[in-house]
């Protein structure tokens, strides 16, 4: 009984949505000025394929580098308890490589916001 009631309600809902779409979608035909492109097809100021410089891109890469550092340092803290000095040397090498990358970015001007 409830299945038949659900089918009847869903069918009625589908028919009402379909009819309302058909009735409300009828619009008047567009005129010539309405069909024209925006700004009337004037000459553009710049080329469509002109390169857009997204200046936050390099900062995002530096942020991801720091996040990766933290992602590796949390499990390292657990391993450090069992491994000791070997884990400390490995993390020191990792941080040294990361520091070289940060110094290179600093030299290239990544941190200067223009």
PDB file of N, CA and C in Angstrom:
ATOM      1  N   UNK A   1       0.827  -1.192   0.000  1.00  0.00           N
ATOM      2  CA  UNK A   1       0.000   0.000   0.000  1.00  0.00           C
ATOM      3  C   UNK A   1       0.875   1.262   0.000  1.00  0.00           C
ATOM      4  N   UNK A   2       1.902   1.270   0.866  1.00  0.00           N
ATOM      5  CA  UNK A   2       2.759   2.450   0.921  1.00  0.00           C
ATOM      6  C   UNK A   2       3.591   2.591  -0.345  1.00  0.00           C
ATOM      7  N   UNK A   3       3.947   1.476  -0.988  1.00  0.00           N
ATOM      8  CA  UNK A   3       4.699   1.541  -2.227  1.00  0.00           C
ATOM      9  C   UNK A   3       3.875   2.188  -3.338  1.00  0.00           C
ATOM     10  N   UNK A   4       2.596   1.840  -3.397  1.00  0.00           N
ATOM     11  CA  UNK A   4       1.725   2.439  -4.406  1.00  0.00           C
ATOM     12  C   UNK A   4       1.560   3.926  -4.141  1.00  0.00           C
ATOM     13  N   UNK A   5       1.421   4.310  -2.889  1.00  0.00           N
ATOM     14  CA  UNK A   5       1.289   5.717  -2.528  1.00  0.00           C
ATOM     15  C   UNK A   5       2.558   6.498  -2.885  1.00  0.00           C
ATOM     16  N   UNK A   6       3.715   5.906  -2.640  1.00  0.00           N
ATOM     17  CA  UNK A   6       4.987   6.555  -2.993  1.00  0.00           C
ATOM     18  C   UNK A   6       5.092   6.714  -4.504  1.00  0.00           C
ATOM     19  N   UNK A   7       4.706   5.689  -5.273  1.00  0.00           N
ATOM     20  CA  UNK A   7       4.741   5.773  -6.732  1.00  0.00           C
ATOM     21  C   UNK A   7       3.796   6.847  -7.257  1.00  0.00           C
ATOM     22  N   UNK A   8       2.615   6.948  -6.703  1.00  0.00           N
ATOM     23  CA  UNK A   8       1.644   7.954  -7.140  1.00  0.00           C
ATOM     24  C   UNK A   8       2.162   9.362  -6.839  1.00  0.00           C
ATOM     25  N   UNK A   9       2.703   9.567  -5.648  1.00  0.00           N
ATOM     26  CA  UNK A   9       3.209  10.889  -5.265  1.00  0.00           C
ATOM     27  C   UNK A   9       4.413  11.267  -6.117  1.00  0.00           C
ATOM     28  N   UNK A  10       5.335  10.327  -6.339  1.00  0.00           N
ATOM     29  CA  UNK A  10       6.522  10.650  -7.137  1.00  0.00           C
ATOM     30  C   UNK A  10       6.159  10.898  -8.593  1.00  0.00           C
ATOM     31  N   UNK A  11       5.192  10.157  -9.126  1.00  0.00           N
ATOM     32  CA  UNK A  11       4.740  10.397 -10.497  1.00  0.00           C
ATOM     33  C   UNK A  11       4.070  11.757 -10.622  1.00  0.00           C
ATOM     34  N   UNK A  12       3.220  12.098  -9.672  1.00  0.00           N
ATOM     35  CA  UNK A  12       2.565  13.400  -9.692  1.00  0.00           C
ATOM     36  C   UNK A  12       3.585  14.530  -9.570  1.00  0.00           C
ATOM     37  N   UNK A  13       4.577  14.352  -8.745  1.00  0.00           N
ATOM     38  CA  UNK A  13       5.629  15.356  -8.589  1.00  0.00           C
ATOM     39  C   UNK A  13       6.429  15.504  -9.876  1.00  0.00           C
ATOM     40  N   UNK A  14       6.770  14.397 -10.517  1.00  0.00           N
ATOM     41  CA  UNK A  14       7.527  14.451 -11.763  1.00  0.00           C
ATOM     42  C   UNK A  14       6.726  15.122 -12.873  1.00  0.00           C
ATOM     43  N   UNK A  15       5.450  14.805 -12.969  1.00  0.00           N
ATOM     44  CA  UNK A  15       4.607  15.429 -13.992  1.00  0.00           C
ATOM     45  C   UNK A  15       4.451  16.915 -13.723  1.00  0.00           C
ATOM     46  N   UNK A  16       4.265  17.310 -12.455  1.00  0.00           N
ATOM     47  CA  UNK A  16       4.094  18.725 -12.147  1.00  0.00           C
ATOM     48  C   UNK A  16       5.385  19.510 -12.406  1.00  0.00           C
ATOM     49  N   UNK A  17       6.527  18.940 -12.107  1.00  0.00           N
ATOM     50  CA  UNK A  17       7.793  19.622 -12.396  1.00  0.00           C
ATOM     51  C   UNK A  17       7.991  19.746 -13.902  1.00  0.00           C
ATOM     52  N   UNK A  18       7.701  18.702 -14.649  1.00  0.00           N
ATOM     53  CA  UNK A  18       7.829  18.747 -16.100  1.00  0.00           C
ATOM     54  C   UNK A  18       6.898  19.766 -16.729  1.00  0.00           C
ATOM     55  N   UNK A  19       5.647  19.810 -16.284  1.00  0.00           N
ATOM     56  CA  UNK A  19       4.699  20.785 -16.831  1.00  0.00           C
ATOM     57  C   UNK A  19       5.090  22.210 -16.468  1.00  0.00           C
ATOM     58  N   UNK A  20       5.542  22.417 -15.252  1.00  0.00           N
ATOM     59  CA  UNK A  20       5.946  23.774 -14.868  1.00  0.00           C
ATOM     60  C   UNK A  20       7.173  24.214 -15.660  1.00  0.00           C
ATOM     61  N   UNK A  21       8.070  23.293 -15.952  1.00  0.00           N
ATOM     62  CA  UNK A  21       9.235  23.635 -16.764  1.00  0.00           C
ATOM     63  C   UNK A  21       8.805  24.025 -18.178  1.00  0.00           C
ATOM     64  N   UNK A  22       7.875  23.275 -18.743  1.00  0.00           N
ATOM     65  CA  UNK A  22       7.409  23.589 -20.094  1.00  0.00           C
ATOM     66  C   UNK A  22       6.664  24.918 -20.142  1.00  0.00           C
ATOM     67  N   UNK A  23       5.839  25.176 -19.144  1.00  0.00           N
ATOM     68  CA  UNK A  23       5.051  26.406 -19.150  1.00  0.00           C
ATOM     69  C   UNK A  23       5.888  27.643 -18.846  1.00  0.00           C
ATOM     70  N   UNK A  24       6.855  27.519 -17.953  1.00  0.00           N
ATOM     71  CA  UNK A  24       7.650  28.676 -17.559  1.00  0.00           C
ATOM     72  C   UNK A  24       8.830  28.936 -18.482  1.00  0.00           C
ATOM     73  N   UNK A  25       9.214  27.949 -19.292  1.00  0.00           N
ATOM     74  CA  UNK A  25      10.375  28.142 -20.145  1.00  0.00           C
ATOM     75  C   UNK A  25      10.036  28.858 -21.447  1.00  0.00           C
ATOM     76  N   UNK A  26       8.774  29.096 -21.705  1.00  0.00           N
ATOM     77  CA  UNK A  26       8.401  29.803 -22.926  1.00  0.00           C
ATOM     78  C   UNK A  26       8.691  31.286 -22.751  1.00  0.00           C
ATOM     79  N   UNK A  27       9.649  31.764 -23.500  1.00  0.00           N
ATOM     80  CA  UNK A  27      10.008  33.171 -23.439  1.00  0.00           C
ATOM     81  C   UNK A  27       9.769  33.800 -24.792  1.00  0.00           C
ATOM     82  N   UNK A  28       9.783  35.099 -24.793  1.00  0.00           N
ATOM     83  CA  UNK A  28       9.610  35.806 -26.057  1.00  0.00           C
ATOM     84  C   UNK A  28      10.903  35.711 -26.847  1.00  0.00           C
ATOM     85  N   UNK A  29      10.798  35.754 -28.172  1.00  0.00           N
ATOM     86  CA  UNK A  29      12.017  35.687 -28.967  1.00  0.00           C
ATOM     87  C   UNK A  29      12.904  36.897 -28.709  1.00  0.00           C
ATOM     88  N   UNK A  30      14.203  36.672 -28.766  1.00  0.00           N
ATOM     89  CA  UNK A  30      15.136  37.760 -28.497  1.00  0.00           C
ATOM     90  C   UNK A  30      15.251  38.673 -29.706  1.00  0.00           C
ATOM     91  N   UNK A  31      15.483  39.934 -29.426  1.00  0.00           N
ATOM     92  CA  UNK A  31      15.675  40.900 -30.500  1.00  0.00           C
ATOM     93  C   UNK A  31      17.138  40.902 -30.914  1.00  0.00           C
ATOM     94  N   UNK A  32      17.441  41.604 -31.989  1.00  0.00           N
ATOM     95  CA  UNK A  32      18.814  41.642 -32.503  1.00  0.00           C
ATOM     96  C   UNK A  32      19.788  42.239 -31.494  1.00  0.00           C
ATOM     97  N   UNK A  33      19.463  43.353 -30.805  1.00  0.00           N
ATOM     98  CA  UNK A  33      20.428  43.863 -29.820  1.00  0.00           C
ATOM     99  C   UNK A  33      20.644  42.912 -28.645  1.00  0.00           C
ATOM    100  N   UNK A  34      19.620  42.162 -28.280  1.00  0.00           N
ATOM    101  CA  UNK A  34      19.783  41.219 -27.178  1.00  0.00           C
ATOM    102  C   UNK A  34      20.647  40.035 -27.587  1.00  0.00           C
ATOM    103  N   UNK A  35      20.616  39.655 -28.835  1.00  0.00           N
ATOM    104  CA  UNK A  35      21.385  38.512 -29.307  1.00  0.00           C
ATOM    105  C   UNK A  35      22.834  38.875 -29.607  1.00  0.00           C
ATOM    106  N   UNK A  36      23.148  40.171 -29.670  1.00  0.00           N
ATOM    107  CA  UNK A  36      24.518  40.598 -29.972  1.00  0.00           C
ATOM    108  C   UNK A  36      25.422  40.310 -28.781  1.00  0.00           C
ATOM    109  N   UNK A  37      26.722  40.100 -29.011  1.00  0.00           N
ATOM    110  CA  UNK A  37      27.643  39.866 -27.900  1.00  0.00           C
ATOM    111  C   UNK A  37      27.756  41.096 -27.001  1.00  0.00           C
ATOM    112  N   UNK A  38      28.159  40.862 -25.778  1.00  0.00           N
ATOM    113  CA  UNK A  38      28.316  41.952 -24.819  1.00  0.00           C
ATOM    114  C   UNK A  38      29.342  42.960 -25.329  1.00  0.00           C
ATOM    115  N   UNK A  39      29.094  44.214 -25.134  1.00  0.00           N
ATOM    116  CA  UNK A  39      29.911  45.346 -25.586  1.00  0.00           C
ATOM    117  C   UNK A  39      29.919  45.499 -27.102  1.00  0.00           C
ATOM    118  N   UNK A  40      28.981  44.833 -27.763  1.00  0.00           N
ATOM    119  CA  UNK A  40      28.786  45.063 -29.183  1.00  0.00           C
ATOM    120  C   UNK A  40      29.938  44.644 -30.068  1.00  0.00           C
ATOM    121  N   UNK A  41      30.797  43.781 -29.625  1.00  0.00           N
ATOM    122  CA  UNK A  41      31.877  43.300 -30.464  1.00  0.00           C
ATOM    123  C   UNK A  41      32.989  44.305 -30.674  1.00  0.00           C
ATOM    124  N   UNK A  42      33.202  45.183 -29.708  1.00  0.00           N
ATOM    125  CA  UNK A  42      34.292  46.145 -29.817  1.00  0.00           C
ATOM    126  C   UNK A  42      35.646  45.460 -29.741  1.00  0.00           C
ATOM    127  N   UNK A  43      36.677  46.166 -30.137  1.00  0.00           N
ATOM    128  CA  UNK A  43      38.008  45.576 -30.104  1.00  0.00           C
ATOM    129  C   UNK A  43      38.478  45.438 -28.658  1.00  0.00           C
ATOM    130  N   UNK A  44      39.017  44.307 -28.302  1.00  0.00           N
ATOM    131  CA  UNK A  44      39.466  44.100 -26.927  1.00  0.00           C
ATOM    132  C   UNK A  44      40.756  44.856 -26.640  1.00  0.00           C
ATOM    133  N   UNK A  45      40.977  45.162 -25.377  1.00  0.00           N
ATOM    134  CA  UNK A  45      42.191  45.857 -24.965  1.00  0.00           C
ATOM    135  C   UNK A  45      43.407  44.942 -24.957  1.00  0.00           C
ATOM    136  N   UNK A  46      43.207  43.690 -24.562  1.00  0.00           N
ATOM    137  CA  UNK A  46      44.310  42.738 -24.483  1.00  0.00           C
ATOM    138  C   UNK A  46      43.951  41.484 -25.273  1.00  0.00           C
ATOM    139  N   UNK A  47      44.955  40.686 -25.559  1.00  0.00           N
ATOM    140  CA  UNK A  47      44.736  39.440 -26.272  1.00  0.00           C
ATOM    141  C   UNK A  47      44.062  38.434 -25.338  1.00  0.00           C
ATOM    142  N   UNK A  48      43.249  37.578 -25.885  1.00  0.00           N
ATOM    143  CA  UNK A  48      42.516  36.607 -25.063  1.00  0.00           C
ATOM    144  C   UNK A  48      43.442  35.616 -24.383  1.00  0.00           C
ATOM    145  N   UNK A  49      44.606  35.342 -24.976  1.00  0.00           N
ATOM    146  CA  UNK A  49      45.523  34.366 -24.399  1.00  0.00           C
ATOM    147  C   UNK A  49      46.651  35.032 -23.643  1.00  0.00           C
ATOM    148  N   UNK A  50      46.474  36.280 -23.262  1.00  0.00           N
ATOM    149  CA  UNK A  50      47.524  36.973 -22.526  1.00  0.00           C
ATOM    150  C   UNK A  50      47.759  36.271 -21.195  1.00  0.00           C
ATOM    151  N   UNK A  51      49.001  36.163 -20.824  1.00  0.00           N
ATOM    152  CA  UNK A  51      49.353  35.442 -19.608  1.00  0.00           C
ATOM    153  C   UNK A  51      48.966  36.255 -18.381  1.00  0.00           C
ATOM    154  N   UNK A  52      48.284  35.594 -17.457  1.00  0.00           N
ATOM    155  CA  UNK A  52      47.900  36.217 -16.200  1.00  0.00           C
ATOM    156  C   UNK A  52      48.851  35.718 -15.127  1.00  0.00           C
ATOM    157  N   UNK A  53      49.514  36.624 -14.448  1.00  0.00           N
ATOM    158  CA  UNK A  53      50.493  36.252 -13.438  1.00  0.00           C
ATOM    159  C   UNK A  53      49.790  36.095 -12.095  1.00  0.00           C
ATOM    160  N   UNK A  54      49.728  34.878 -11.643  1.00  0.00           N
ATOM    161  CA  UNK A  54      49.132  34.576 -10.353  1.00  0.00           C
ATOM    162  C   UNK A  54      50.244  34.627  -9.318  1.00  0.00           C
ATOM    163  N   UNK A  55      50.358  35.733  -8.625  1.00  0.00           N
ATOM    164  CA  UNK A  55      51.503  35.980  -7.754  1.00  0.00           C
ATOM    165  C   UNK A  55      51.467  35.144  -6.471  1.00  0.00           C
ATOM    166  N   UNK A  56      50.335  34.651  -6.095  1.00  0.00           N
ATOM    167  CA  UNK A  56      50.271  33.840  -4.881  1.00  0.00           C
ATOM    168  C   UNK A  56      50.730  32.410  -5.131  1.00  0.00           C
ATOM    169  N   UNK A  57      51.005  32.057  -6.371  1.00  0.00           N
ATOM    170  CA  UNK A  57      51.399  30.693  -6.703  1.00  0.00           C
ATOM    171  C   UNK A  57      52.685  30.284  -5.985  1.00  0.00           C
ATOM    172  N   UNK A  58      53.690  31.143  -6.032  1.00  0.00           N
ATOM    173  CA  UNK A  58      54.962  30.783  -5.393  1.00  0.00           C
ATOM    174  C   UNK A  58      54.814  30.726  -3.875  1.00  0.00           C
ATOM    175  N   UNK A  59      54.013  31.645  -3.322  1.00  0.00           N
ATOM    176  CA  UNK A  59      53.776  31.584  -1.870  1.00  0.00           C
ATOM    177  C   UNK A  59      53.046  30.295  -1.499  1.00  0.00           C
ATOM    178  N   UNK A  60      52.164  29.856  -2.359  1.00  0.00           N
ATOM    179  CA  UNK A  60      51.447  28.611  -2.101  1.00  0.00           C
ATOM    180  C   UNK A  60      52.406  27.431  -2.085  1.00  0.00           C
ATOM    181  N   UNK A  61      53.362  27.428  -3.019  1.00  0.00           N
ATOM    182  CA  UNK A  61      54.343  26.340  -3.036  1.00  0.00           C
ATOM    183  C   UNK A  61      55.202  26.334  -1.777  1.00  0.00           C
ATOM    184  N   UNK A  62      55.578  27.512  -1.295  1.00  0.00           N
ATOM    185  CA  UNK A  62      56.363  27.592  -0.059  1.00  0.00           C
ATOM    186  C   UNK A  62      55.525  27.102   1.122  1.00  0.00           C
ATOM    187  N   UNK A  63      54.242  27.475   1.148  1.00  0.00           N
ATOM    188  CA  UNK A  63      53.355  27.013   2.218  1.00  0.00           C
ATOM    189  C   UNK A  63      53.231  25.492   2.202  1.00  0.00           C
ATOM    190  N   UNK A  64      53.115  24.912   1.012  1.00  0.00           N
ATOM    191  CA  UNK A  64      53.016  23.458   0.915  1.00  0.00           C
ATOM    192  C   UNK A  64      54.307  22.804   1.396  1.00  0.00           C
ATOM    193  N   UNK A  65      55.450  23.434   1.107  1.00  0.00           N
ATOM    194  CA  UNK A  65      56.720  22.884   1.586  1.00  0.00           C
ATOM    195  C   UNK A  65      56.748  22.852   3.113  1.00  0.00           C
ATOM    196  N   UNK A  66      56.286  23.922   3.767  1.00  0.00           N
ATOM    197  CA  UNK A  66      56.255  23.932   5.224  1.00  0.00           C
ATOM    198  C   UNK A  66      55.254  22.930   5.769  1.00  0.00           C
ATOM    199  N   UNK A  67      54.149  22.756   5.080  1.00  0.00           N
ATOM    200  CA  UNK A  67      53.176  21.771   5.531  1.00  0.00           C
ATOM    201  C   UNK A  67      53.735  20.365   5.418  1.00  0.00           C
ATOM    202  N   UNK A  68      54.490  20.094   4.355  1.00  0.00           N
ATOM    203  CA  UNK A  68      55.101  18.777   4.215  1.00  0.00           C
ATOM    204  C   UNK A  68      56.128  18.542   5.321  1.00  0.00           C
ATOM    205  N   UNK A  69      56.823  19.601   5.690  1.00  0.00           N
ATOM    206  CA  UNK A  69      57.781  19.487   6.787  1.00  0.00           C
ATOM    207  C   UNK A  69      57.070  19.062   8.062  1.00  0.00           C
ATOM    208  N   UNK A  70      55.957  19.704   8.357  1.00  0.00           N
ATOM    209  CA  UNK A  70      55.219  19.353   9.575  1.00  0.00           C
ATOM    210  C   UNK A  70      54.644  17.945   9.476  1.00  0.00           C
ATOM    211  N   UNK A  71      54.227  17.547   8.277  1.00  0.00           N
ATOM    212  CA  UNK A  71      53.674  16.215   8.110  1.00  0.00           C
ATOM    213  C   UNK A  71      54.733  15.141   8.393  1.00  0.00           C
ATOM    214  N   UNK A  72      55.987  15.435   8.076  1.00  0.00           N
ATOM    215  CA  UNK A  72      57.056  14.470   8.348  1.00  0.00           C
ATOM    216  C   UNK A  72      57.584  14.570   9.772  1.00  0.00           C
ATOM    217  N   UNK A  73      57.430  15.724  10.410  1.00  0.00           N
ATOM    218  CA  UNK A  73      57.990  15.885  11.755  1.00  0.00           C
ATOM    219  C   UNK A  73      57.135  15.224  12.834  1.00  0.00           C
ATOM    220  N   UNK A  74      55.830  15.129  12.643  1.00  0.00           N
ATOM    221  CA  UNK A  74      54.992  14.489  13.660  1.00  0.00           C
ATOM    222  C   UNK A  74      55.307  12.997  13.802  1.00  0.00           C
ATOM    223  N   UNK A  75      55.352  12.215  12.730  1.00  0.00           N
ATOM    224  CA  UNK A  75      55.734  10.812  12.914  1.00  0.00           C
ATOM    225  C   UNK A  75      57.194  10.664  13.334  1.00  0.00           C
ATOM    226  N   UNK A  76      58.031  11.618  12.915  1.00  0.00           N
ATOM    227  CA  UNK A  76      59.443  11.562  13.295  1.00  0.00           C
ATOM    228  C   UNK A  76      59.597  11.639  14.812  1.00  0.00           C
ATOM    229  N   UNK A  77      58.751  12.419  15.452  1.00  0.00           N
ATOM    230  CA  UNK A  77      58.837  12.537  16.912  1.00  0.00           C
ATOM    231  C   UNK A  77      58.607  11.182  17.586  1.00  0.00           C
ATOM    232  N   UNK A  78      57.754  10.365  17.012  1.00  0.00           N
ATOM    233  CA  UNK A  78      57.507   9.035  17.572  1.00  0.00           C
ATOM    234  C   UNK A  78      58.712   8.123  17.312  1.00  0.00           C
ATOM    235  N   UNK A  79      59.273   8.215  16.104  1.00  0.00           N
ATOM    236  CA  UNK A  79      60.416   7.383  15.756  1.00  0.00           C
ATOM    237  C   UNK A  79      61.657   7.822  16.526  1.00  0.00           C
ATOM    238  N   UNK A  80      61.775   9.101  16.823  1.00  0.00           N
ATOM    239  CA  UNK A  80      62.944   9.623  17.531  1.00  0.00           C
ATOM    240  C   UNK A  80      63.113   8.966  18.895  1.00  0.00           C
ATOM    241  N   UNK A  81      62.009   8.634  19.519  1.00  0.00           N
ATOM    242  CA  UNK A  81      62.083   8.008  20.844  1.00  0.00           C
ATOM    243  C   UNK A  81      62.788   6.656  20.752  1.00  0.00           C
ATOM    244  N   UNK A  82      62.538   5.908  19.694  1.00  0.00           N
ATOM    245  CA  UNK A  82      63.145   4.578  19.590  1.00  0.00           C
ATOM    246  C   UNK A  82      64.505   4.609  18.883  1.00  0.00           C
ATOM    247  N   UNK A  83      64.680   5.467  17.889  1.00  0.00           N
ATOM    248  CA  UNK A  83      65.903   5.473  17.089  1.00  0.00           C
ATOM    249  C   UNK A  83      67.007   6.341  17.674  1.00  0.00           C
ATOM    250  N   UNK A  84      66.650   7.446  18.280  1.00  0.00           N
ATOM    251  CA  UNK A  84      67.650   8.290  18.916  1.00  0.00           C
ATOM    252  C   UNK A  84      68.421   9.167  17.946  1.00  0.00           C
ATOM    253  N   UNK A  85      69.749   9.077  18.003  1.00  0.00           N
ATOM    254  CA  UNK A  85      70.634   9.969  17.256  1.00  0.00           C
ATOM    255  C   UNK A  85      70.510   9.794  15.736  1.00  0.00           C
ATOM    256  N   UNK A  86      70.251   8.586  15.266  1.00  0.00           N
ATOM    257  CA  UNK A  86      70.105   8.348  13.820  1.00  0.00           C
ATOM    258  C   UNK A  86      68.920   9.151  13.273  1.00  0.00           C
ATOM    259  N   UNK A  87      67.815   9.138  13.975  1.00  0.00           N
ATOM    260  CA  UNK A  87      66.634   9.891  13.548  1.00  0.00           C
ATOM    261  C   UNK A  87      66.905  11.387  13.607  1.00  0.00           C
ATOM    262  N   UNK A  88      67.686  11.821  14.593  1.00  0.00           N
ATOM    263  CA  UNK A  88      68.019  13.237  14.698  1.00  0.00           C
ATOM    264  C   UNK A  88      68.865  13.687  13.511  1.00  0.00           C
ATOM    265  N   UNK A  89      69.804  12.881  13.078  1.00  0.00           N
ATOM    266  CA  UNK A  89      70.648  13.212  11.920  1.00  0.00           C
ATOM    267  C   UNK A  89      69.809  13.228  10.645  1.00  0.00           C
ATOM    268  N   UNK A  90      68.923  12.267  10.492  1.00  0.00           N
ATOM    269  CA  UNK A  90      68.072  12.231   9.300  1.00  0.00           C
ATOM    270  C   UNK A  90      67.176  13.460   9.220  1.00  0.00           C
ATOM    271  N   UNK A  91      66.597  13.874  10.346  1.00  0.00           N
ATOM    272  CA  UNK A  91      65.742  15.060  10.336  1.00  0.00           C
ATOM    273  C   UNK A  91      66.574  16.308  10.098  1.00  0.00           C
ATOM    274  N   UNK A  92      67.791  16.329  10.597  1.00  0.00           N
ATOM    275  CA  UNK A  92      68.673  17.466  10.335  1.00  0.00           C
ATOM    276  C   UNK A  92      68.981  17.599   8.849  1.00  0.00           C
ATOM    277  N   UNK A  93      69.225  16.462   8.178  1.00  0.00           N
ATOM    278  CA  UNK A  93      69.466  16.512   6.732  1.00  0.00           C
ATOM    279  C   UNK A  93      68.212  16.988   5.991  1.00  0.00           C
ATOM    280  N   UNK A  94      67.067  16.520   6.406  1.00  0.00           N
ATOM    281  CA  UNK A  94      65.814  16.936   5.770  1.00  0.00           C
ATOM    282  C   UNK A  94      65.600  18.434   5.922  1.00  0.00           C
ATOM    283  N   UNK A  95      65.813  18.936   7.123  1.00  0.00           N
ATOM    284  CA  UNK A  95      65.639  20.374   7.356  1.00  0.00           C
ATOM    285  C   UNK A  95      66.689  21.197   6.621  1.00  0.00           C
ATOM    286  N   UNK A  96      67.906  20.653   6.467  1.00  0.00           N
ATOM    287  CA  UNK A  96      68.942  21.361   5.717  1.00  0.00           C
ATOM    288  C   UNK A  96      68.557  21.481   4.246  1.00  0.00           C
ATOM    289  N   UNK A  97      68.039  20.405   3.660  1.00  0.00           N
ATOM    290  CA  UNK A  97      67.603  20.455   2.263  1.00  0.00           C
ATOM    291  C   UNK A  97      66.450  21.440   2.108  1.00  0.00           C
ATOM    292  N   UNK A  98      65.514  21.425   3.038  1.00  0.00           N
ATOM    293  CA  UNK A  98      64.398  22.364   2.993  1.00  0.00           C
ATOM    294  C   UNK A  98      64.889  23.793   3.156  1.00  0.00           C
ATOM    295  N   UNK A  99      65.864  24.002   4.012  1.00  0.00           N
ATOM    296  CA  UNK A  99      66.409  25.356   4.210  1.00  0.00           C
ATOM    297  C   UNK A  99      67.117  25.860   2.960  1.00  0.00           C
ATOM    298  N   UNK A 100      67.790  24.986   2.246  1.00  0.00           N
ATOM    299  CA  UNK A 100      68.425  25.387   0.987  1.00  0.00           C
ATOM    300  C   UNK A 100      67.358  25.844  -0.009  1.00  0.00           C
ATOM    301  N   UNK A 101      66.252  25.144  -0.066  1.00  0.00           N
ATOM    302  CA  UNK A 101      65.156  25.550  -0.950  1.00  0.00           C
ATOM    303  C   UNK A 101      64.564  26.889  -0.548  1.00  0.00           C
ATOM    304  N   UNK A 102      64.425  27.115   0.741  1.00  0.00           N
ATOM    305  CA  UNK A 102      63.881  28.391   1.216  1.00  0.00           C
ATOM    306  C   UNK A 102      64.858  29.528   0.936  1.00  0.00           C
ATOM    307  N   UNK A 103      66.142  29.284   1.133  1.00  0.00           N
ATOM    308  CA  UNK A 103      67.134  30.320   0.827  1.00  0.00           C
ATOM    309  C   UNK A 103      67.170  30.640  -0.668  1.00  0.00           C
ATOM    310  N   UNK A 104      67.029  29.620  -1.495  1.00  0.00           N
ATOM    311  CA  UNK A 104      66.972  29.852  -2.934  1.00  0.00           C
ATOM    312  C   UNK A 104      65.747  30.698  -3.291  1.00  0.00           C
ATOM    313  N   UNK A 105      64.600  30.368  -2.703  1.00  0.00           N
ATOM    314  CA  UNK A 105      63.393  31.161  -2.945  1.00  0.00           C
ATOM    315  C   UNK A 105      63.553  32.594  -2.469  1.00  0.00           C
ATOM    316  N   UNK A 106      64.210  32.777  -1.358  1.00  0.00           N
ATOM    317  CA  UNK A 106      64.461  34.125  -0.842  1.00  0.00           C
ATOM    318  C   UNK A 106      65.344  34.917  -1.810  1.00  0.00           C
ATOM    319  N   UNK A 107      66.385  34.253  -2.333  1.00  0.00           N
ATOM    320  CA  UNK A 107      67.285  34.914  -3.276  1.00  0.00           C
ATOM    321  C   UNK A 107      66.566  35.277  -4.568  1.00  0.00           C
ATOM    322  N   UNK A 108      65.644  34.436  -5.002  1.00  0.00           N
ATOM    323  CA  UNK A 108      64.906  34.688  -6.233  1.00  0.00           C
ATOM    324  C   UNK A 108      63.781  35.705  -6.037  1.00  0.00           C
ATOM    325  N   UNK A 109      63.490  36.084  -4.805  1.00  0.00           N
ATOM    326  CA  UNK A 109      62.468  37.102  -4.549  1.00  0.00           C
ATOM    327  C   UNK A 109      61.067  36.566  -4.405  1.00  0.00           C
ATOM    328  N   UNK A 110      60.941  35.296  -4.013  1.00  0.00           N
ATOM    329  CA  UNK A 110      59.612  34.695  -3.864  1.00  0.00           C
ATOM    330  C   UNK A 110      58.825  35.393  -2.758  1.00  0.00           C
ATOM    331  N   UNK A 111      59.500  35.860  -1.726  1.00  0.00           N
ATOM    332  CA  UNK A 111      58.813  36.415  -0.577  1.00  0.00           C
ATOM    333  C   UNK A 111      58.489  37.902  -0.716  1.00  0.00           C
ATOM    334  N   UNK A 112      58.908  38.516  -1.808  1.00  0.00           N
ATOM    335  CA  UNK A 112      58.561  39.925  -2.049  1.00  0.00           C
ATOM    336  C   UNK A 112      57.191  39.991  -2.698  1.00  0.00           C
ATOM    337  N   UNK A 113      56.256  40.569  -2.021  1.00  0.00           N
ATOM    338  CA  UNK A 113      54.888  40.688  -2.537  1.00  0.00           C
ATOM    339  C   UNK A 113      54.748  42.017  -3.266  1.00  0.00           C
ATOM    340  N   UNK A 114      54.431  41.960  -4.543  1.00  0.00           N
ATOM    341  CA  UNK A 114      54.342  43.190  -5.336  1.00  0.00           C
ATOM    342  C   UNK A 114      52.903  43.531  -5.636  1.00  0.00           C
TER     343      UNK A 114
END
